[in-house]
mmCIF file of C-alpha atoms in Angstrom:
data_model
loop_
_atom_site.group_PDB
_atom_site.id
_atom_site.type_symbol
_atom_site.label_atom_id
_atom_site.label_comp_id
_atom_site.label_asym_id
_atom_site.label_seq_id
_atom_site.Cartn_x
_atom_site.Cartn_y
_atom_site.Cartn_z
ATOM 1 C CA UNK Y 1 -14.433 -137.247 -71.498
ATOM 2 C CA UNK Y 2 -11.032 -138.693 -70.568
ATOM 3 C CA UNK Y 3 -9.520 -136.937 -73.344
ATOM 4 C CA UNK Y 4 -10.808 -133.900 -71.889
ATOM 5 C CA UNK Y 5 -9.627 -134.320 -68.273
ATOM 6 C CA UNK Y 6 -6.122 -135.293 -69.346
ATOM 7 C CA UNK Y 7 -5.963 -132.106 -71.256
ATOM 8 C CA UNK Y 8 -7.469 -129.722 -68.070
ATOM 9 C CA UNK Y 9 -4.646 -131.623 -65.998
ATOM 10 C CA UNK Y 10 -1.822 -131.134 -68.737
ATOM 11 C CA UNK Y 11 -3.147 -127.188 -68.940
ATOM 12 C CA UNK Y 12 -2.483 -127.228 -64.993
ATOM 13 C CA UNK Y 13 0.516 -129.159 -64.927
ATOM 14 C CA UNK Y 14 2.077 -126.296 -67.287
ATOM 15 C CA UNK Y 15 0.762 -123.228 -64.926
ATOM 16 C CA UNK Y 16 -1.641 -121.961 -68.338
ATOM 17 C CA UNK Y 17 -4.830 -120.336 -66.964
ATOM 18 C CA UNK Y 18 -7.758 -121.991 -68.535
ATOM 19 C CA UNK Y 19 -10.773 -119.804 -69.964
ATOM 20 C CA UNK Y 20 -12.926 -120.151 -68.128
ATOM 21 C CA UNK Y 21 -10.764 -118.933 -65.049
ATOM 22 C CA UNK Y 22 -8.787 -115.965 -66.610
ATOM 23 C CA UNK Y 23 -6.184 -114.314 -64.773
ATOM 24 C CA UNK Y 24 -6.578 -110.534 -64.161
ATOM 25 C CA UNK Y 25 -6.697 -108.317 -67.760
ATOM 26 C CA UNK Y 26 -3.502 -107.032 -68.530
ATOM 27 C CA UNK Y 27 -3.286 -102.808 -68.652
ATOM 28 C CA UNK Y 28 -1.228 -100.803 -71.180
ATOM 29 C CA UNK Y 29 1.230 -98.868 -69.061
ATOM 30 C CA UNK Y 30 3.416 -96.357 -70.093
ATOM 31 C CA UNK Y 31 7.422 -95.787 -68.299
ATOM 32 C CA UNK Y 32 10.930 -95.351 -69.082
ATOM 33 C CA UNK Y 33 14.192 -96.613 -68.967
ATOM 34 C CA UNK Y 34 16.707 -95.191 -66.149
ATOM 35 C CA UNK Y 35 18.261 -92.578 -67.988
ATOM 36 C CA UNK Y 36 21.853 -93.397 -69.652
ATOM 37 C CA UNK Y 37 24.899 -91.306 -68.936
ATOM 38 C CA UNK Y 38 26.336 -91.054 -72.410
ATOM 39 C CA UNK Y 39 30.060 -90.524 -72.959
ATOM 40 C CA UNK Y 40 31.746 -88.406 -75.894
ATOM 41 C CA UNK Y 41 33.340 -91.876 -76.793
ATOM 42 C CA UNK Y 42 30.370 -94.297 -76.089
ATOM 43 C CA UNK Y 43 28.242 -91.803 -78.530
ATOM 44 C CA UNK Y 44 31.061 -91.652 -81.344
ATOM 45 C CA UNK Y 45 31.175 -95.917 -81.035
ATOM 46 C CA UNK Y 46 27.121 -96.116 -81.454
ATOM 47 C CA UNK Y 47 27.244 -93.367 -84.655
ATOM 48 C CA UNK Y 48 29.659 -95.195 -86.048
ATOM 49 C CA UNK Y 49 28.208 -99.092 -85.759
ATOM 50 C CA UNK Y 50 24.824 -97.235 -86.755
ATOM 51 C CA UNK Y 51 22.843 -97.990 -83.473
ATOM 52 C CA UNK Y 52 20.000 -96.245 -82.360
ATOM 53 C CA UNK Y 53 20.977 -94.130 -79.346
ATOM 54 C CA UNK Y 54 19.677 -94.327 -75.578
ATOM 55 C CA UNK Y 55 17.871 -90.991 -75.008
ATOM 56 C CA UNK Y 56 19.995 -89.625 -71.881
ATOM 57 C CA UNK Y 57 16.558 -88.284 -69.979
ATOM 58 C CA UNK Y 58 15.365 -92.169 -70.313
ATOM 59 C CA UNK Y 59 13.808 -93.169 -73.402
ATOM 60 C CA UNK Y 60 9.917 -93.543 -73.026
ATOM 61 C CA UNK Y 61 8.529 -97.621 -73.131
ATOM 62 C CA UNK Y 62 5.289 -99.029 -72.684
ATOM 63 C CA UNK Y 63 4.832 -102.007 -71.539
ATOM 64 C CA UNK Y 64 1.763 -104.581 -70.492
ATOM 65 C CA UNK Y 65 1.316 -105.261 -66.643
ATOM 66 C CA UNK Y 66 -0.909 -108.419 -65.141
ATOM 67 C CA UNK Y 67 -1.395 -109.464 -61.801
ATOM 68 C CA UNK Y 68 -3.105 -111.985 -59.476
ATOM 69 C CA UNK Y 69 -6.438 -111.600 -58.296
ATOM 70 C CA UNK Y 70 -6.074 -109.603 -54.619
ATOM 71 C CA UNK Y 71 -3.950 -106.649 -52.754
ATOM 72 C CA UNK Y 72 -0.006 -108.517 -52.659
ATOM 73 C CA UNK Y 73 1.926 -107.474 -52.385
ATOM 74 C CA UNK Y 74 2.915 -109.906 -54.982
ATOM 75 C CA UNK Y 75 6.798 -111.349 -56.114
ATOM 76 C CA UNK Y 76 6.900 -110.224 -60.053
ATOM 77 C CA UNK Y 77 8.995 -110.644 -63.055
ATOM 78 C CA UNK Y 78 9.951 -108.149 -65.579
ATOM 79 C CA UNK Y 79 9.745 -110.118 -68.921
ATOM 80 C CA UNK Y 80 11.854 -108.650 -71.914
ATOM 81 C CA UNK Y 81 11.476 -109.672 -75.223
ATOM 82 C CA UNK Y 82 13.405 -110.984 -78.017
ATOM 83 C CA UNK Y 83 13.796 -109.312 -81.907
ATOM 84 C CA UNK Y 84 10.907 -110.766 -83.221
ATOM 85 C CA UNK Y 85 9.403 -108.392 -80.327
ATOM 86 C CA UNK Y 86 6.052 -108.934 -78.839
ATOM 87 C CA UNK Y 87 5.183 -112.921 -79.872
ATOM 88 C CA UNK Y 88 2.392 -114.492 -78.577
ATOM 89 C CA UNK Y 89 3.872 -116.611 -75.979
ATOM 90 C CA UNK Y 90 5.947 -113.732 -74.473
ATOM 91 C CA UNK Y 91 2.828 -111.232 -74.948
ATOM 92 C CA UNK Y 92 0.153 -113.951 -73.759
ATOM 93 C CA UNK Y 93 0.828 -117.359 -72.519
ATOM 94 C CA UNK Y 94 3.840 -116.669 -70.448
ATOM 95 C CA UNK Y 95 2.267 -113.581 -68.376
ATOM 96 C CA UNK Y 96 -0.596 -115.775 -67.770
ATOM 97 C CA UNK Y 97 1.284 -118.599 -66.582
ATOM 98 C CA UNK Y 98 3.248 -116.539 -64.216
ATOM 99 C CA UNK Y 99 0.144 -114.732 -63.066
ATOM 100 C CA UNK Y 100 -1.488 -118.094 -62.306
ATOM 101 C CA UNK Y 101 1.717 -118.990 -60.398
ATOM 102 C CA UNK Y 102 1.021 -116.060 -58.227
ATOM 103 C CA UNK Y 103 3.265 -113.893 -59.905
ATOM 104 C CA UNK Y 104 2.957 -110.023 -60.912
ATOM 105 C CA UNK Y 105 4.210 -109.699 -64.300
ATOM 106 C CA UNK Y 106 5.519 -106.295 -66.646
ATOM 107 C CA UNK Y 107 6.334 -107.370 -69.864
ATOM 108 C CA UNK Y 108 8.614 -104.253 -71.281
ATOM 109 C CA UNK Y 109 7.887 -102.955 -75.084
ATOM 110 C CA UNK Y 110 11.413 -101.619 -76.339
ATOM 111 C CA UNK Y 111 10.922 -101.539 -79.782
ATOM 112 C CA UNK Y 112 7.612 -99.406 -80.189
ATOM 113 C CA UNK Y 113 8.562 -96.032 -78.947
ATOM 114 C CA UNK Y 114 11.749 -96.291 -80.413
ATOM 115 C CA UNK Y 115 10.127 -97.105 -84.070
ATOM 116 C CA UNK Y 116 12.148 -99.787 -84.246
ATOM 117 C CA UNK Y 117 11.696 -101.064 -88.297
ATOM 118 C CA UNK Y 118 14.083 -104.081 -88.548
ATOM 119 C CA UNK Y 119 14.546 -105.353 -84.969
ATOM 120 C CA UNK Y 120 16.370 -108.073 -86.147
ATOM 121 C CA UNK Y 121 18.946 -106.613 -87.894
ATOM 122 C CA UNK Y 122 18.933 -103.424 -86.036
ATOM 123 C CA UNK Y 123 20.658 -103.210 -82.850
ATOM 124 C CA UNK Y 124 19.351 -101.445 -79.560
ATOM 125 C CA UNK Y 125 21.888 -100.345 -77.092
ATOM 126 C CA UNK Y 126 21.234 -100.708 -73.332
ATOM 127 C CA UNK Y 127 18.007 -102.478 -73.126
ATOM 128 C CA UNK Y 128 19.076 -103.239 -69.831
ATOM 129 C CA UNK Y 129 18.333 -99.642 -68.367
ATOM 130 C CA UNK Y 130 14.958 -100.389 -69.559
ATOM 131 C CA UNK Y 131 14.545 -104.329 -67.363
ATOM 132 C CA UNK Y 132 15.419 -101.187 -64.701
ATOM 133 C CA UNK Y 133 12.833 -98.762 -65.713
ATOM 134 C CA UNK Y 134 10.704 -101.857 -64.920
ATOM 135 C CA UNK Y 135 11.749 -102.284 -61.770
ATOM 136 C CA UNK Y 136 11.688 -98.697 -60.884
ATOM 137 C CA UNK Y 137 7.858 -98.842 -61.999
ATOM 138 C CA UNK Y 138 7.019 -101.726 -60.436
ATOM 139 C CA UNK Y 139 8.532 -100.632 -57.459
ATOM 140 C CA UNK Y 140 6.234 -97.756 -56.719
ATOM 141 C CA UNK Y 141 3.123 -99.601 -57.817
ATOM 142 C CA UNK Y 142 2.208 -100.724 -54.654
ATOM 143 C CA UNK Y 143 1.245 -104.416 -54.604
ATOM 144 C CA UNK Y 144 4.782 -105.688 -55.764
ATOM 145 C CA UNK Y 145 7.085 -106.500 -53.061
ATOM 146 C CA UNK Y 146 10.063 -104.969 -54.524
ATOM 147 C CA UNK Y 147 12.463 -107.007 -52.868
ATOM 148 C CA UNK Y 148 11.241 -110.168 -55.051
ATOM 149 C CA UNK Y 149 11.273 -109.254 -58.688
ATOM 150 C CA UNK Y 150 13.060 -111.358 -61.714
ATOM 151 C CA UNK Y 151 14.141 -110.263 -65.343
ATOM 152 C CA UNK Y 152 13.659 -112.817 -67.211
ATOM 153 C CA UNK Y 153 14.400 -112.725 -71.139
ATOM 154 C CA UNK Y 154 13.761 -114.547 -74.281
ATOM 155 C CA UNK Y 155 16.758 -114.733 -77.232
ATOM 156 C CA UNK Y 156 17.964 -111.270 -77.610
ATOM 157 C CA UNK Y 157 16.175 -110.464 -74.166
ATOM 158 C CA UNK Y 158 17.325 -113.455 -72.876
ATOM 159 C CA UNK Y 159 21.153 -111.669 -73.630
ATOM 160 C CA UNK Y 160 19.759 -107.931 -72.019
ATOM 161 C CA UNK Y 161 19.084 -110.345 -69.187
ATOM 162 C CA UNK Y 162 22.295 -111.483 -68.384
ATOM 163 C CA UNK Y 163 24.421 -108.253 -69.216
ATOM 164 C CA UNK Y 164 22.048 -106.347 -66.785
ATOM 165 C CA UNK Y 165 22.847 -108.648 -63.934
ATOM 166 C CA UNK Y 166 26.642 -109.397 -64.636
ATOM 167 C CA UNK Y 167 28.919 -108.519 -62.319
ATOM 168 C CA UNK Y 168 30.998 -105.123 -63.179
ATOM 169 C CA UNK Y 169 27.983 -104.080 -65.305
ATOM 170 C CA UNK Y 170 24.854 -101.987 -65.680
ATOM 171 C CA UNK Y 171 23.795 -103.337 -62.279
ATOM 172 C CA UNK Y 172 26.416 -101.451 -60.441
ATOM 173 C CA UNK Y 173 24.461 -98.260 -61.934
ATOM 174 C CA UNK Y 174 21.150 -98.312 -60.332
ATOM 175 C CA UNK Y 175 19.904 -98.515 -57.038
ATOM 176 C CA UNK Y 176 17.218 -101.261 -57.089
ATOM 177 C CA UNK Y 177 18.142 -104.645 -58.095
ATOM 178 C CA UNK Y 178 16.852 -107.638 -59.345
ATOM 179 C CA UNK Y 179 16.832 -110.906 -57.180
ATOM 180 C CA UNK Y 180 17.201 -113.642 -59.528
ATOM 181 C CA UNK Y 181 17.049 -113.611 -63.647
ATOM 182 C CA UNK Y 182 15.505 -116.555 -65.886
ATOM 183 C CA UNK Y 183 17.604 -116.073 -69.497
ATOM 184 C CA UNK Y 184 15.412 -118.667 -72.493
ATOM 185 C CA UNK Y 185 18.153 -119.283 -75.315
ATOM 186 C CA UNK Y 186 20.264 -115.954 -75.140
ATOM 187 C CA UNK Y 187 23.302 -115.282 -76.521
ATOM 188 C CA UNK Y 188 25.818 -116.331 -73.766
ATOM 189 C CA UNK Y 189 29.330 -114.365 -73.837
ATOM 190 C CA UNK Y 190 32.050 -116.586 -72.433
ATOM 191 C CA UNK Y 191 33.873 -113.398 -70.975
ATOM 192 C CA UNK Y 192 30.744 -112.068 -69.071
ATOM 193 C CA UNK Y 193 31.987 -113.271 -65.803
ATOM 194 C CA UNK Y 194 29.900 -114.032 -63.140
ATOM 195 C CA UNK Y 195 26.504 -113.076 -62.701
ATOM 196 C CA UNK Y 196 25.109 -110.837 -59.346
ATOM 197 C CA UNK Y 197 21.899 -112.931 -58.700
ATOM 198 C CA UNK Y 198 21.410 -116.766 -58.812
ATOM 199 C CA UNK Y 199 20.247 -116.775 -62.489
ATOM 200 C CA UNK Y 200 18.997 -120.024 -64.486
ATOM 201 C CA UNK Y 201 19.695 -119.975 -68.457
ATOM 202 C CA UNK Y 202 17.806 -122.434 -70.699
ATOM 203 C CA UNK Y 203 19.053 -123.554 -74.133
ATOM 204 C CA UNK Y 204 18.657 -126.070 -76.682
ATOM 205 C CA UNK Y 205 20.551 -128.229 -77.855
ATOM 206 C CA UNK Y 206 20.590 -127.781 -81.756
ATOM 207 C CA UNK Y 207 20.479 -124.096 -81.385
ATOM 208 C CA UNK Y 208 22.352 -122.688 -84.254
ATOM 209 C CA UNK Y 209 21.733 -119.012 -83.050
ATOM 210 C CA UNK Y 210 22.355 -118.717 -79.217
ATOM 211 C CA UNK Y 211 25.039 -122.155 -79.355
ATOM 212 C CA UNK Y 212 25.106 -123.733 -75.756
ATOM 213 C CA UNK Y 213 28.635 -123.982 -76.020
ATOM 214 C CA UNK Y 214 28.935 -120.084 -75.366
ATOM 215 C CA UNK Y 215 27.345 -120.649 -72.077
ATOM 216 C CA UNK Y 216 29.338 -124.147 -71.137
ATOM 217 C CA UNK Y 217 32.301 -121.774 -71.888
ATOM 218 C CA UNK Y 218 31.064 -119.016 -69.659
ATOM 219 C CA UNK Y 219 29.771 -121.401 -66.892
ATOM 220 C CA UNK Y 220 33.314 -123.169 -66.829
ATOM 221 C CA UNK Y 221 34.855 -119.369 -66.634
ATOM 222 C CA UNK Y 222 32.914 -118.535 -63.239
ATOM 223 C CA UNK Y 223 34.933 -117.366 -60.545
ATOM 224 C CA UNK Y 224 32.836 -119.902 -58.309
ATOM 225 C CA UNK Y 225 32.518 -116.511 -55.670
ATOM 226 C CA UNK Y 226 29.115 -115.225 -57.068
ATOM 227 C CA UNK Y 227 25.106 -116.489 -57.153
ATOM 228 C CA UNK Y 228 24.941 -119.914 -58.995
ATOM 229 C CA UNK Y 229 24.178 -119.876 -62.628
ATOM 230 C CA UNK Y 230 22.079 -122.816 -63.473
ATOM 231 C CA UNK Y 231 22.621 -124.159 -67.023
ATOM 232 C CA UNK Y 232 20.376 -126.662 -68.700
ATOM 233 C CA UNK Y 233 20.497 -127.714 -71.911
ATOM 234 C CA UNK Y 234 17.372 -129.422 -73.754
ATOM 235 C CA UNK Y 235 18.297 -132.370 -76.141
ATOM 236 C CA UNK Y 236 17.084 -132.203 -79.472
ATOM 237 C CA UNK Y 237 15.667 -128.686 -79.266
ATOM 238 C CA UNK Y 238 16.364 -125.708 -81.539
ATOM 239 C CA UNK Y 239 16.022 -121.674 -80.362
ATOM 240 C CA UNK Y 240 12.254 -120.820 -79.446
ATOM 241 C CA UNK Y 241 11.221 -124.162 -78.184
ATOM 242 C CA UNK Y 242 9.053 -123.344 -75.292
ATOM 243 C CA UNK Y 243 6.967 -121.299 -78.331
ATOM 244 C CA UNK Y 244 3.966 -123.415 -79.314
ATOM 245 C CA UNK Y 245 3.587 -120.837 -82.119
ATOM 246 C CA UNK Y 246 6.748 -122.539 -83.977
ATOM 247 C CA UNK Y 247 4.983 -125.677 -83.786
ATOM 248 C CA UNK Y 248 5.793 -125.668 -87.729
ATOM 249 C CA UNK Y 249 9.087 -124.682 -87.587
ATOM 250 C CA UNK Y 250 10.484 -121.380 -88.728
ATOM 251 C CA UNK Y 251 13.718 -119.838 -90.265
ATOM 252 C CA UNK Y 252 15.133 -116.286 -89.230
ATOM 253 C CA UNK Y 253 18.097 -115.073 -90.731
ATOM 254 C CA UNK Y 254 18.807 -118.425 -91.565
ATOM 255 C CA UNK Y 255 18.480 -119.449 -88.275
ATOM 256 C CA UNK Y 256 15.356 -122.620 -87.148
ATOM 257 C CA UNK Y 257 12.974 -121.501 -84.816
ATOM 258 C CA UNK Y 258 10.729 -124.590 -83.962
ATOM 259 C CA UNK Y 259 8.988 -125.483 -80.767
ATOM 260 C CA UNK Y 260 9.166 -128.925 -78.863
ATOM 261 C CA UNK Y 261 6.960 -129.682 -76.126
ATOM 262 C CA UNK Y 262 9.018 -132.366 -74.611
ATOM 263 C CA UNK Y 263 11.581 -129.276 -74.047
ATOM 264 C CA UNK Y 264 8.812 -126.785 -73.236
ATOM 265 C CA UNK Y 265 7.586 -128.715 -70.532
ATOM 266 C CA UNK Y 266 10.674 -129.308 -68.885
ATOM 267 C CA UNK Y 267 11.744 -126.021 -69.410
ATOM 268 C CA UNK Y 268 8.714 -124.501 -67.523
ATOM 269 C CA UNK Y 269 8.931 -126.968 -64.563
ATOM 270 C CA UNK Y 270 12.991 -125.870 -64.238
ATOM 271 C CA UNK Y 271 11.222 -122.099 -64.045
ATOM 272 C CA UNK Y 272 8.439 -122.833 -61.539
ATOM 273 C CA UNK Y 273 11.137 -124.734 -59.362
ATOM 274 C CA UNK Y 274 13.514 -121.819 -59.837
ATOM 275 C CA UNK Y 275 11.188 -118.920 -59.044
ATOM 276 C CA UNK Y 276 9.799 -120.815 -56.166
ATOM 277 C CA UNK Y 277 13.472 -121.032 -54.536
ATOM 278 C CA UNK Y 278 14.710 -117.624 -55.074
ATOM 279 C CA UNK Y 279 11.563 -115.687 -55.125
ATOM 280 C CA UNK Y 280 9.141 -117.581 -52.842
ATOM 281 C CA UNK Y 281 5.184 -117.824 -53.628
#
């Protein structure tokens, strides 16, 4: 019996919905990305580095939306994926932990429509104008307050994340914008600059994929005029460790995937505390 009640309160601790109180069912909807201006040049680069092409009318997504019990209108995050596409605990256990946090939540599908047969070794351009086909959605759904809505990205989404909300970049594009952006082990770029909404980037420290020394180099690059970029760095973790499904440890591309739920749990507190600040309850 103690077991048992330590384990309810660690569930609840971590924001994860229990069974027997589900959040709401998540629906299959069906978008697309803001459409992408395409110049003679831009389209010559892509044939030539063999990338799959933005369709300029906006290429056609589907993606899975949950939401708190009620009306809202709710805050919400748009949650984008990595290459190993729709995991588990980007699919399931991270919707539901935002939902129980109060949270509307659109996880984007970008590699579906587009047939997408090698994601990790294939290379889709501008997956930020789909985070902004979210947002459009979202924004005429009518319970999300549109003014409160995060991207927030794992690994390769985790890297869409921070190019669509860099300053000088595909956020200059669109009309709507994101207020703050959560980035889980991306691929910093220490010449990104500085970011256009207080964003919070979490790494590990072993990661041989996404290094952390990318983002100290990016972080100590900042102009020190734009939002704060929050940095943390998880000791003794590898890429994926807020993933119970790599509780085994994996290898992509020669690359360790494992999960660590020291790192997990401190990982998803920095979140909550994050979201709270810059997007409110």
């Amino acid at each position: 019996m103690k077991t048992a009640r330590l384990f309810l309160c660690f569930v609840t601790f971590l924001g994860v919905t229990a069974p027997e109180n589900p959040a709401d069912a998540e629906e299959l909807v069906r978008f697309e990305s803001v459409p992408v201006k395409l110049s003679p040049f831009r389209i010559r680069k892509a044939r030539e580095l063999g990338e799959i092409l933005p369709q300029p009318q906006g290429t056609p997504l589907l993606g899975y939306l949950s939401r708190p019990p009620g009306d809202g209108p709710f805050p919400a995050i748009v949650v984008m994926h990595g290459c190993d596409h729709l995991r588990s605990s980007v699919r399931e256990l991270w919707p539901k932990r935002l939902v129980s946090w109060g949270y509307a939540v659109l996880v984007v599908d970008s590699f579906t429509t587009r047939n997408v047969k090698d994601p990790c070794r294939s290379h889709v351009p501008d997956r930020a104008f789909d985070a902004y086909g979210a947002l459009d959605f979202l924004s005429q759904s009518g319970f999300v307050d549109v003014e409160r809505v995060a991207l927030m990205g794992f690994s390769a989404g985790g890297t869409t994340t921070l190019d669509a909300t860099k300053t000088g970049g595909f956020e200059q594009l669109v009309e709507r914008k994101f207020r703050a952006a959560i980035a889980y082990y991306p691929a910093c770029d220490a010449d990104r600059g500085d970011a256009t909404v207080p964003s919070l980037i979490l790494i590990g420290e072993r990661d041989n994929w996404s290094r952390p020394e990318r983002c100290q180099k990016r972080l100590a690059r900042l102009s020190g005029d734009g939002p704060p970029i929050e940095l943390n760095i998880y000791k003794g973790t590898y890429h994926g460790f807020d993933a119970p499904e790599f509780a085994m440890g994996k290898r992509v591309l020669g690359h360790i995937e494992k999960y660590d739920r020291d790192g997990a749990g401190k990982s998803i507190r920095a979140v909550y505390t994050f979201l709270r600040k810059h997007l409110g309850k």
